[in-house]
PDB file of C-alpha atoms in Angstrom:
ATOM      1  CA  MET A   1      99.132  97.314  78.673  1.00 52.00           C
ATOM      2  CA  LYS A   2      96.646  97.691  81.506  1.00 51.00           C
ATOM      3  CA  THR A   3      96.859  96.103  84.933  1.00 52.00           C
ATOM      4  CA  ARG A   4      94.157  94.538  87.068  1.00 48.00           C
ATOM      5  CA  PHE A   5      93.967  96.857  89.995  1.00 45.00           C
ATOM      6  CA  LEU A   6      92.570  94.690  92.749  1.00 41.00           C
ATOM      7  CA  ILE A   7      95.016  91.845  92.236  1.00 47.00           C
ATOM      8  CA  ILE A   8      97.925  94.288  92.419  1.00 53.00           C
ATOM      9  CA  ALA A   9      96.550  95.750  95.637  1.00 46.00           C
ATOM     10  CA  LEU A  10      96.304  92.271  97.125  1.00 47.00           C
ATOM     11  CA  ILE A  11      99.925  91.590  96.242  1.00 50.00           C
ATOM     12  CA  LEU A  12     100.884  94.676  98.206  1.00 52.00           C
ATOM     13  CA  SER A  13      98.777  93.585 101.173  1.00 49.00           C
ATOM     14  CA  LEU A  14     100.909  90.446 101.442  1.00 47.00           C
ATOM     15  CA  GLN A  15     103.965  92.644 101.934  1.00 47.00           C
ATOM     16  CA  THR A  16     102.166  94.771 104.504  1.00 51.00           C
ATOM     17  CA  ASN A  17     101.260  91.710 106.556  1.00 50.00           C
ATOM     18  CA  VAL A  18     104.935  90.782 106.835  1.00 43.00           C
ATOM     19  CA  PHE A  19     106.410  94.172 107.629  1.00 46.00           C
ATOM     20  CA  ALA A  20     103.659  96.154 109.379  1.00 49.00           C
ATOM     21  CA  GLN A  21     101.387  93.921 111.440  1.00 57.00           C
ATOM     22  CA  THR A  22     103.623  93.853 114.500  1.00 67.00           C
ATOM     23  CA  ASP A  23     103.038  93.915 118.236  1.00 82.00           C
ATOM     24  CA  TYR A  24     101.092  97.121 117.711  1.00 90.00           C
ATOM     25  CA  PHE A  25      98.103  95.015 116.678  1.00 90.00           C
ATOM     26  CA  PHE A  26      98.198  93.265 120.032  1.00 88.00           C
ATOM     27  CA  GLY A  27      97.582  96.539 121.847  1.00 89.00           C
ATOM     28  CA  LYS A  28     101.023  96.562 123.436  1.00 87.00           C
ATOM     29  CA  ARG A  29     101.590 100.238 122.685  1.00 93.00           C
ATOM     30  CA  THR A  30      99.912 103.340 121.314  1.00 96.00           C
ATOM     31  CA  TYR A  31     101.226 106.243 119.257  1.00 97.00           C
ATOM     32  CA  CYS A  32      99.057 108.875 120.929  1.00 97.00           C
ATOM     33  CA  GLU A  33      98.481 109.238 124.639  1.00 96.00           C
ATOM     34  CA  MET A  34      95.577 107.148 125.853  1.00 95.00           C
ATOM     35  CA  PRO A  35      93.149 108.782 128.288  1.00 93.00           C
ATOM     36  CA  THR A  36      94.168 107.712 131.764  1.00 91.00           C
ATOM     37  CA  ASP A  37      90.796 106.562 133.099  1.00 94.00           C
ATOM     38  CA  SER A  38      90.431 102.832 133.673  1.00 94.00           C
ATOM     39  CA  GLU A  39      87.269 102.562 131.558  1.00 95.00           C
ATOM     40  CA  THR A  40      89.112 103.710 128.420  1.00 96.00           C
ATOM     41  CA  LYS A  41      91.861 101.135 128.930  1.00 95.00           C
ATOM     42  CA  LYS A  42      89.303  98.396 129.528  1.00 96.00           C
ATOM     43  CA  LEU A  43      87.323  99.283 126.389  1.00 97.00           C
ATOM     44  CA  PHE A  44      90.459  99.620 124.266  1.00 97.00           C
ATOM     45  CA  ASP A  45      91.692  96.172 125.349  1.00 96.00           C
ATOM     46  CA  LEU A  46      88.256  94.694 124.633  1.00 97.00           C
ATOM     47  CA  GLY A  47      88.285  96.121 121.118  1.00 97.00           C
ATOM     48  CA  ILE A  48      91.780  94.734 120.511  1.00 96.00           C
ATOM     49  CA  ASP A  49      90.669  91.295 121.744  1.00 96.00           C
ATOM     50  CA  CYS A  50      87.826  91.311 119.219  1.00 96.00           C
ATOM     51  CA  ILE A  51      90.314  92.062 116.444  1.00 94.00           C
ATOM     52  CA  LYS A  52      92.779  89.405 117.612  1.00 92.00           C
ATOM     53  CA  HIS A  53      90.067  86.739 117.615  1.00 93.00           C
ATOM     54  CA  ASN A  54      88.242  88.146 114.572  1.00 93.00           C
ATOM     55  CA  LEU A  55      84.980  88.216 116.524  1.00 95.00           C
ATOM     56  CA  TYR A  56      82.322  90.910 117.008  1.00 97.00           C
ATOM     57  CA  ILE A  57      84.095  93.275 114.613  1.00 97.00           C
ATOM     58  CA  GLY A  58      81.055  95.544 114.420  1.00 97.00           C
ATOM     59  CA  ALA A  59      81.015  95.852 118.208  1.00 97.00           C
ATOM     60  CA  ALA A  60      84.749  96.551 118.201  1.00 97.00           C
ATOM     61  CA  ASN A  61      84.206  99.335 115.682  1.00 98.00           C
ATOM     62  CA  GLN A  62      81.596 100.896 117.964  1.00 98.00           C
ATOM     63  CA  ILE A  63      84.008 100.678 120.897  1.00 98.00           C
ATOM     64  CA  PHE A  64      86.651 102.655 119.008  1.00 98.00           C
ATOM     65  CA  GLN A  65      84.056 105.140 117.761  1.00 98.00           C
ATOM     66  CA  ASP A  66      83.009 105.707 121.380  1.00 97.00           C
ATOM     67  CA  LEU A  67      86.640 106.222 122.395  1.00 98.00           C
ATOM     68  CA  ILE A  68      86.969 108.843 119.662  1.00 98.00           C
ATOM     69  CA  LYS A  69      83.989 110.712 121.112  1.00 97.00           C
ATOM     70  CA  LYS A  70      85.696 110.682 124.514  1.00 95.00           C
ATOM     71  CA  ASP A  71      88.999 112.025 123.172  1.00 96.00           C
ATOM     72  CA  LYS A  72      89.294 113.321 119.614  1.00 97.00           C
ATOM     73  CA  THR A  73      93.102 113.425 119.851  1.00 97.00           C
ATOM     74  CA  PHE A  74      93.466 109.676 120.502  1.00 98.00           C
ATOM     75  CA  CYS A  75      94.863 108.683 117.087  1.00 98.00           C
ATOM     76  CA  ASP A  76      94.957 104.961 117.858  1.00 98.00           C
ATOM     77  CA  ALA A  77      91.181 104.881 118.330  1.00 98.00           C
ATOM     78  CA  TYR A  78      90.783 106.372 114.846  1.00 98.00           C
ATOM     79  CA  PHE A  79      93.187 103.816 113.416  1.00 98.00           C
ATOM     80  CA  PHE A  80      91.442 100.803 114.910  1.00 98.00           C
ATOM     81  CA  ALA A  81      88.058 102.209 113.940  1.00 98.00           C
ATOM     82  CA  GLY A  82      89.469 102.294 110.407  1.00 98.00           C
ATOM     83  CA  TYR A  83      90.930  98.834 110.735  1.00 95.00           C
ATOM     84  CA  THR A  84      87.599  97.359 111.830  1.00 97.00           C
ATOM     85  CA  PHE A  85      85.889  99.165 108.959  1.00 97.00           C
ATOM     86  CA  ARG A  86      88.360  97.526 106.573  1.00 94.00           C
ATOM     87  CA  LEU A  87      87.740  94.111 108.097  1.00 94.00           C
ATOM     88  CA  SER A  88      84.061  94.745 107.331  1.00 95.00           C
ATOM     89  CA  ASN A  89      84.901  95.684 103.703  1.00 92.00           C
ATOM     90  CA  MET A  90      83.943  99.311 104.342  1.00 97.00           C
ATOM     91  CA  ASN A  91      87.072 100.628 102.702  1.00 94.00           C
ATOM     92  CA  LYS A  92      86.013 104.232 102.074  1.00 97.00           C
ATOM     93  CA  GLU A  93      85.135 104.627 105.740  1.00 98.00           C
ATOM     94  CA  ALA A  94      88.447 102.989 106.655  1.00 97.00           C
ATOM     95  CA  VAL A  95      90.394 105.511 104.557  1.00 97.00           C
ATOM     96  CA  ALA A  96      88.710 108.421 106.357  1.00 98.00           C
ATOM     97  CA  MET A  97      89.630 107.035 109.786  1.00 98.00           C
ATOM     98  CA  TYR A  98      93.167 106.106 108.739  1.00 98.00           C
ATOM     99  CA  TYR A  99      93.690 109.595 107.346  1.00 98.00           C
ATOM    100  CA  ILE A 100      92.776 111.253 110.644  1.00 98.00           C
ATOM    101  CA  ALA A 101      94.907 108.777 112.605  1.00 98.00           C
ATOM    102  CA  ASP A 102      97.919 109.449 110.390  1.00 98.00           C
ATOM    103  CA  SER A 103      97.420 113.212 110.625  1.00 98.00           C
ATOM    104  CA  LEU A 104      97.278 113.101 114.431  1.00 98.00           C
ATOM    105  CA  SER A 105     100.279 110.789 114.842  1.00 97.00           C
ATOM    106  CA  GLN A 106     102.857 113.295 113.543  1.00 95.00           C
ATOM    107  CA  ASN A 107     104.527 110.724 111.262  1.00 97.00           C
ATOM    108  CA  LYS A 108     105.359 108.323 114.089  1.00 96.00           C
ATOM    109  CA  SER A 109     103.483 105.292 112.769  1.00 95.00           C
ATOM    110  CA  ILE A 110     104.398 103.201 109.766  1.00 93.00           C
ATOM    111  CA  GLU A 111     101.287 101.080 110.379  1.00 93.00           C
ATOM    112  CA  PHE A 112      99.059 104.114 109.852  1.00 95.00           C
ATOM    113  CA  LYS A 113     100.766 105.105 106.613  1.00 95.00           C
ATOM    114  CA  GLN A 114     100.892 101.580 105.199  1.00 92.00           C
ATOM    115  CA  ASN A 115      97.265 100.807 105.871  1.00 92.00           C
ATOM    116  CA  LEU A 116      96.163 104.233 104.618  1.00 95.00           C
ATOM    117  CA  ALA A 117      98.200 103.818 101.422  1.00 93.00           C
ATOM    118  CA  THR A 118      97.041 100.298 100.583  1.00 90.00           C
ATOM    119  CA  THR A 119      93.380 100.941 101.383  1.00 91.00           C
ATOM    120  CA  SER A 120      93.493 104.182  99.383  1.00 92.00           C
ATOM    121  CA  MET A 121      94.561 102.129  96.370  1.00 89.00           C
ATOM    122  CA  MET A 122      91.653  99.762  96.903  1.00 86.00           C
ATOM    123  CA  VAL A 123      89.174 102.658  96.629  1.00 90.00           C
ATOM    124  CA  GLY A 124      90.932 104.283  93.685  1.00 89.00           C
ATOM    125  CA  LYS A 125      92.723 107.109  95.524  1.00 94.00           C
ATOM    126  CA  VAL A 126      96.038 106.444  93.816  1.00 92.00           C
ATOM    127  CA  ASP A 127      97.426 109.963  94.324  1.00 96.00           C
ATOM    128  CA  LEU A 128      96.863 109.721  98.069  1.00 97.00           C
ATOM    129  CA  ALA A 129      98.455 106.273  98.095  1.00 94.00           C
ATOM    130  CA  ARG A 130     101.497 107.591  96.222  1.00 96.00           C
ATOM    131  CA  LYS A 131     101.824 110.474  98.698  1.00 98.00           C
ATOM    132  CA  LYS A 132     101.784 108.109 101.677  1.00 97.00           C
ATOM    133  CA  PHE A 133     104.283 105.713 100.110  1.00 95.00           C
ATOM    134  CA  LYS A 134     106.607 108.669  99.591  1.00 98.00           C
ATOM    135  CA  GLU A 135     106.193 109.559 103.262  1.00 98.00           C
ATOM    136  CA  ILE A 136     107.116 105.998 104.243  1.00 96.00           C
ATOM    137  CA  ILE A 137     110.362 106.403 102.302  1.00 97.00           C
ATOM    138  CA  THR A 138     111.006 109.747 104.027  1.00 98.00           C
ATOM    139  CA  PHE A 139     110.274 108.671 107.596  1.00 98.00           C
ATOM    140  CA  PHE A 140     111.028 104.915 107.411  1.00 96.00           C
ATOM    141  CA  PRO A 141     113.692 104.569 104.691  1.00 96.00           C
ATOM    142  CA  GLU A 142     114.860 101.176 105.945  1.00 94.00           C
ATOM    143  CA  ASN A 143     111.426  99.643 105.235  1.00 91.00           C
ATOM    144  CA  PRO A 144     110.897  98.266 101.709  1.00 92.00           C
ATOM    145  CA  GLU A 145     107.169  99.002 101.673  1.00 89.00           C
ATOM    146  CA  GLY A 146     107.527 102.617 100.570  1.00 93.00           C
ATOM    147  CA  TYR A 147     109.656 101.691  97.568  1.00 95.00           C
ATOM    148  CA  TYR A 148     107.409  98.739  96.709  1.00 92.00           C
ATOM    149  CA  GLY A 149     104.377 101.008  96.951  1.00 92.00           C
ATOM    150  CA  ILE A 150     105.855 103.630  94.632  1.00 95.00           C
ATOM    151  CA  ALA A 151     106.521 100.870  92.106  1.00 93.00           C
ATOM    152  CA  LEU A 152     102.991  99.567  92.535  1.00 91.00           C
ATOM    153  CA  THR A 153     101.372 102.939  91.926  1.00 91.00           C
ATOM    154  CA  SER A 154     103.598 103.351  88.863  1.00 93.00           C
ATOM    155  CA  THR A 155     101.617 100.606  87.115  1.00 89.00           C
ATOM    156  CA  ILE A 156      98.593 102.914  87.314  1.00 88.00           C
ATOM    157  CA  ILE A 157     100.130 106.391  87.136  1.00 91.00           C
ATOM    158  CA  GLY A 158     102.360 105.373  84.217  1.00 92.00           C
ATOM    159  CA  ASP A 159     105.821 106.531  85.367  1.00 96.00           C
ATOM    160  CA  PHE A 160     107.285 103.093  84.786  1.00 95.00           C
ATOM    161  CA  ASP A 161     110.962 104.074  84.958  1.00 96.00           C
ATOM    162  CA  ASN A 162     110.353 105.589  88.390  1.00 98.00           C
ATOM    163  CA  GLY A 163     108.649 102.363  89.367  1.00 96.00           C
ATOM    164  CA  LEU A 164     111.621 100.313  88.222  1.00 97.00           C
ATOM    165  CA  GLU A 165     114.042 102.453  90.218  1.00 98.00           C
ATOM    166  CA  ASN A 166     111.997 101.924  93.364  1.00 97.00           C
ATOM    167  CA  ILE A 167     111.347  98.213  92.916  1.00 95.00           C
ATOM    168  CA  LYS A 168     115.095  97.658  92.575  1.00 95.00           C
ATOM    169  CA  ILE A 169     115.590  99.340  95.959  1.00 96.00           C
ATOM    170  CA  ALA A 170     112.809  97.262  97.527  1.00 94.00           C
ATOM    171  CA  GLU A 171     114.343  94.107  96.066  1.00 92.00           C
ATOM    172  CA  LYS A 172     117.617  94.846  97.862  1.00 93.00           C
ATOM    173  CA  ILE A 173     115.951  95.534 101.225  1.00 92.00           C
ATOM    174  CA  TYR A 174     113.667  92.507 101.348  1.00 88.00           C
ATOM    175  CA  THR A 175     115.398  89.543 102.938  1.00 82.00           C
ATOM    176  CA  GLY A 176     115.503  86.429 100.795  1.00 82.00           C
ATOM    177  CA  GLU A 177     113.841  85.853  97.446  1.00 83.00           C
ATOM    178  CA  ASN A 178     110.546  87.716  97.180  1.00 86.00           C
ATOM    179  CA  LYS A 179     108.337  86.513  94.337  1.00 88.00           C
ATOM    180  CA  ASP A 180     105.820  89.343  94.705  1.00 88.00           C
ATOM    181  CA  THR A 181     108.611  91.851  94.160  1.00 90.00           C
ATOM    182  CA  GLN A 182     109.952  89.877  91.203  1.00 93.00           C
ATOM    183  CA  PHE A 183     106.478  89.729  89.652  1.00 92.00           C
ATOM    184  CA  LEU A 184     105.991  93.483  89.990  1.00 92.00           C
ATOM    185  CA  LYS A 185     109.453  94.061  88.508  1.00 94.00           C
ATOM    186  CA  ALA A 186     108.629  91.800  85.559  1.00 95.00           C
ATOM    187  CA  MET A 187     105.418  93.730  84.893  1.00 92.00           C
ATOM    188  CA  LEU A 188     107.206  97.080  85.056  1.00 94.00           C
ATOM    189  CA  LEU A 189     109.846  95.825  82.632  1.00 96.00           C
ATOM    190  CA  THR A 190     107.107  94.788  80.209  1.00 94.00           C
ATOM    191  CA  LEU A 191     105.355  98.140  80.598  1.00 92.00           C
ATOM    192  CA  SER A 192     108.714  99.847  79.934  1.00 94.00           C
ATOM    193  CA  ASN A 193     109.216  97.778  76.754  1.00 94.00           C
ATOM    194  CA  LYS A 194     112.227  96.023  78.300  1.00 97.00           C
ATOM    195  CA  HIS A 195     110.873  92.687  77.174  1.00 97.00           C
ATOM    196  CA  MET A 196     114.043  90.590  77.011  1.00 97.00           C
ATOM    197  CA  GLU A 197     115.006  91.562  80.550  1.00 98.00           C
ATOM    198  CA  SER A 198     111.505  90.788  81.847  1.00 97.00           C
ATOM    199  CA  LEU A 199     111.490  87.146  80.742  1.00 98.00           C
ATOM    200  CA  LYS A 200     113.838  85.843  83.432  1.00 97.00           C
ATOM    201  CA  TYR A 201     111.615  87.344  86.144  1.00 97.00           C
ATOM    202  CA  TYR A 202     108.446  85.776  84.740  1.00 97.00           C
ATOM    203  CA  GLU A 203     110.226  82.429  84.751  1.00 96.00           C
ATOM    204  CA  LYS A 204     111.190  82.905  88.405  1.00 95.00           C
ATOM    205  CA  VAL A 205     107.595  83.544  89.535  1.00 94.00           C
ATOM    206  CA  GLN A 206     105.698  81.264  87.184  1.00 95.00           C
ATOM    207  CA  SER A 207     105.054  78.606  89.831  1.00 94.00           C
ATOM    208  CA  LYS A 208     103.227  81.122  92.018  1.00 90.00           C
ATOM    209  CA  PHE A 209     101.395  83.277  89.480  1.00 90.00           C
ATOM    210  CA  SER A 210     100.722  80.933  86.550  1.00 92.00           C
ATOM    211  CA  LYS A 211      96.931  81.324  86.918  1.00 90.00           C
ATOM    212  CA  ASP A 212      96.987  85.111  87.318  1.00 88.00           C
ATOM    213  CA  ASP A 213      95.667  87.158  84.371  1.00 86.00           C
ATOM    214  CA  ASN A 214      98.280  89.863  84.930  1.00 86.00           C
ATOM    215  CA  PHE A 215     101.039  87.264  84.733  1.00 90.00           C
ATOM    216  CA  ASN A 216      99.764  85.566  81.598  1.00 92.00           C
ATOM    217  CA  SER A 217      98.924  88.739  79.689  1.00 90.00           C
ATOM    218  CA  CYS A 218     102.191  90.544  80.466  1.00 91.00           C
ATOM    219  CA  TYR A 219     104.316  87.434  79.972  1.00 95.00           C
ATOM    220  CA  ALA A 220     102.564  86.797  76.642  1.00 95.00           C
ATOM    221  CA  ALA A 221     103.247  90.372  75.520  1.00 93.00           C
ATOM    222  CA  SER A 222     106.968  90.157  76.287  1.00 95.00           C
ATOM    223  CA  LEU A 223     107.283  86.681  74.775  1.00 96.00           C
ATOM    224  CA  TYR A 224     105.625  87.961  71.616  1.00 95.00           C
ATOM    225  CA  GLU A 225     107.858  91.020  71.305  1.00 95.00           C
ATOM    226  CA  VAL A 226     111.078  89.064  71.889  1.00 97.00           C
ATOM    227  CA  GLY A 227     109.931  86.199  69.655  1.00 96.00           C
ATOM    228  CA  THR A 228     109.139  88.623  66.846  1.00 95.00           C
ATOM    229  CA  VAL A 229     112.538  90.356  67.047  1.00 96.00           C
ATOM    230  CA  THR A 230     114.458  87.074  67.224  1.00 96.00           C
ATOM    231  CA  ASN A 231     112.177  85.252  64.756  1.00 96.00           C
ATOM    232  CA  ASP A 232     111.698  82.510  67.371  1.00 96.00           C
ATOM    233  CA  GLU A 233     108.620  80.520  66.399  1.00 95.00           C
ATOM    234  CA  LYS A 234     108.736  78.476  69.603  1.00 96.00           C
ATOM    235  CA  MET A 235     108.615  81.643  71.698  1.00 96.00           C
ATOM    236  CA  LEU A 236     105.714  83.000  69.638  1.00 94.00           C
ATOM    237  CA  LYS A 237     103.752  79.798  70.242  1.00 94.00           C
ATOM    238  CA  LYS A 238     104.498  80.097  73.958  1.00 96.00           C
ATOM    239  CA  ALA A 239     103.209  83.676  73.883  1.00 95.00           C
ATOM    240  CA  LYS A 240      99.966  82.496  72.292  1.00 92.00           C
ATOM    241  CA  LYS A 241      99.636  79.747  74.898  1.00 94.00           C
ATOM    242  CA  HIS A 242      99.912  82.194  77.807  1.00 94.00           C
ATOM    243  CA  TYR A 243      97.569  84.659  76.122  1.00 93.00           C
ATOM    244  CA  GLU A 244      94.924  81.949  75.809  1.00 93.00           C
ATOM    245  CA  LYS A 245      95.126  81.394  79.582  1.00 93.00           C
ATOM    246  CA  VAL A 246      93.944  84.969  80.266  1.00 90.00           C
ATOM    247  CA  LYS A 247      90.380  84.682  81.548  1.00 90.00           C
ATOM    248  CA  ASP A 248      89.432  88.376  81.281  1.00 85.00           C
ATOM    249  CA  LYS A 249      90.927  89.851  78.129  1.00 84.00           C
ATOM    250  CA  SER A 250      89.136  93.193  78.572  1.00 80.00           C
ATOM    251  CA  GLU A 251      92.093  94.445  80.629  1.00 71.00           C
ATOM    252  CA  ILE A 252      94.601  93.932  77.806  1.00 74.00           C
ATOM    253  CA  ALA A 253      95.541  96.874  75.586  1.00 70.00           C
ATOM    254  CA  GLU A 254      94.048  96.678  72.090  1.00 76.00           C
ATOM    255  CA  ASN A 255      97.411  96.748  70.288  1.00 70.00           C
ATOM    256  CA  ILE A 256      98.526  93.673  72.268  1.00 74.00           C
ATOM    257  CA  LYS A 257      95.258  91.880  71.518  1.00 78.00           C
ATOM    258  CA  LEU A 258      95.647  92.504  67.795  1.00 77.00           C
ATOM    259  CA  LYS A 259      99.124  90.998  67.792  1.00 76.00           C
ATOM    260  CA  LEU A 260      98.331  87.952  69.896  1.00 81.00           C
ATOM    261  CA  GLU A 261      95.003  87.202  68.222  1.00 80.00           C
ATOM    262  CA  LYS A 262      96.432  87.167  64.706  1.00 70.00           C
ATOM    263  CA  LYS A 263      95.555  84.010  62.825  1.00 48.00           C
TER     264      LYS A 263
END
């Protein structure tokens, strides 16, 4: 079973918005020492205002690039240069800036690591993303994002049991019911051939993800496997129904296609 990479990355970004985008994004503090001259402070605040109001993002990027030229140790300027690159869909450039910011910050910033990890996934740097999620667990163990991220990268790397271990930890740390976490857990259970166990999680998240190709393809696969073992014709018909909802079937493994497309 394959997974659609971009959709998974977007699921993770929802978690990041909740746990990472704190007062730091309002310019209330910095992780590296800001140059003390008044011009730097004025320019930094102006760049932050552009981000807050989502206006003149290109100009804001130039502001942070100029601040980098003034002081190459100012990690926050690198981070916000990266952040404005990401807002402009220049993700490769964002990763480069985030990487420098994280390296300069001496592991003080969860925002740097989270944004570096998620954007790395968006450009296909899964190994770098996995490394940064591991660092989040090491330096910020109370935050669920590291565990969630390990589970997320497991869908691509293929160490599904490791992913399940980590998603269970994330599930305990998140407050309240988290459907994104339940969806990822359901997918990992399917990928681990734990089909019976996966079904209850698909049922929990169906209202949110019923139009998602990942949901329908994975749910169909588990329904088919359980229906075949239990000789449940109703479940097999349900599997076929969800499979037919998948808009892009190119992402589904051939062995699953053969089973679900049988006449």
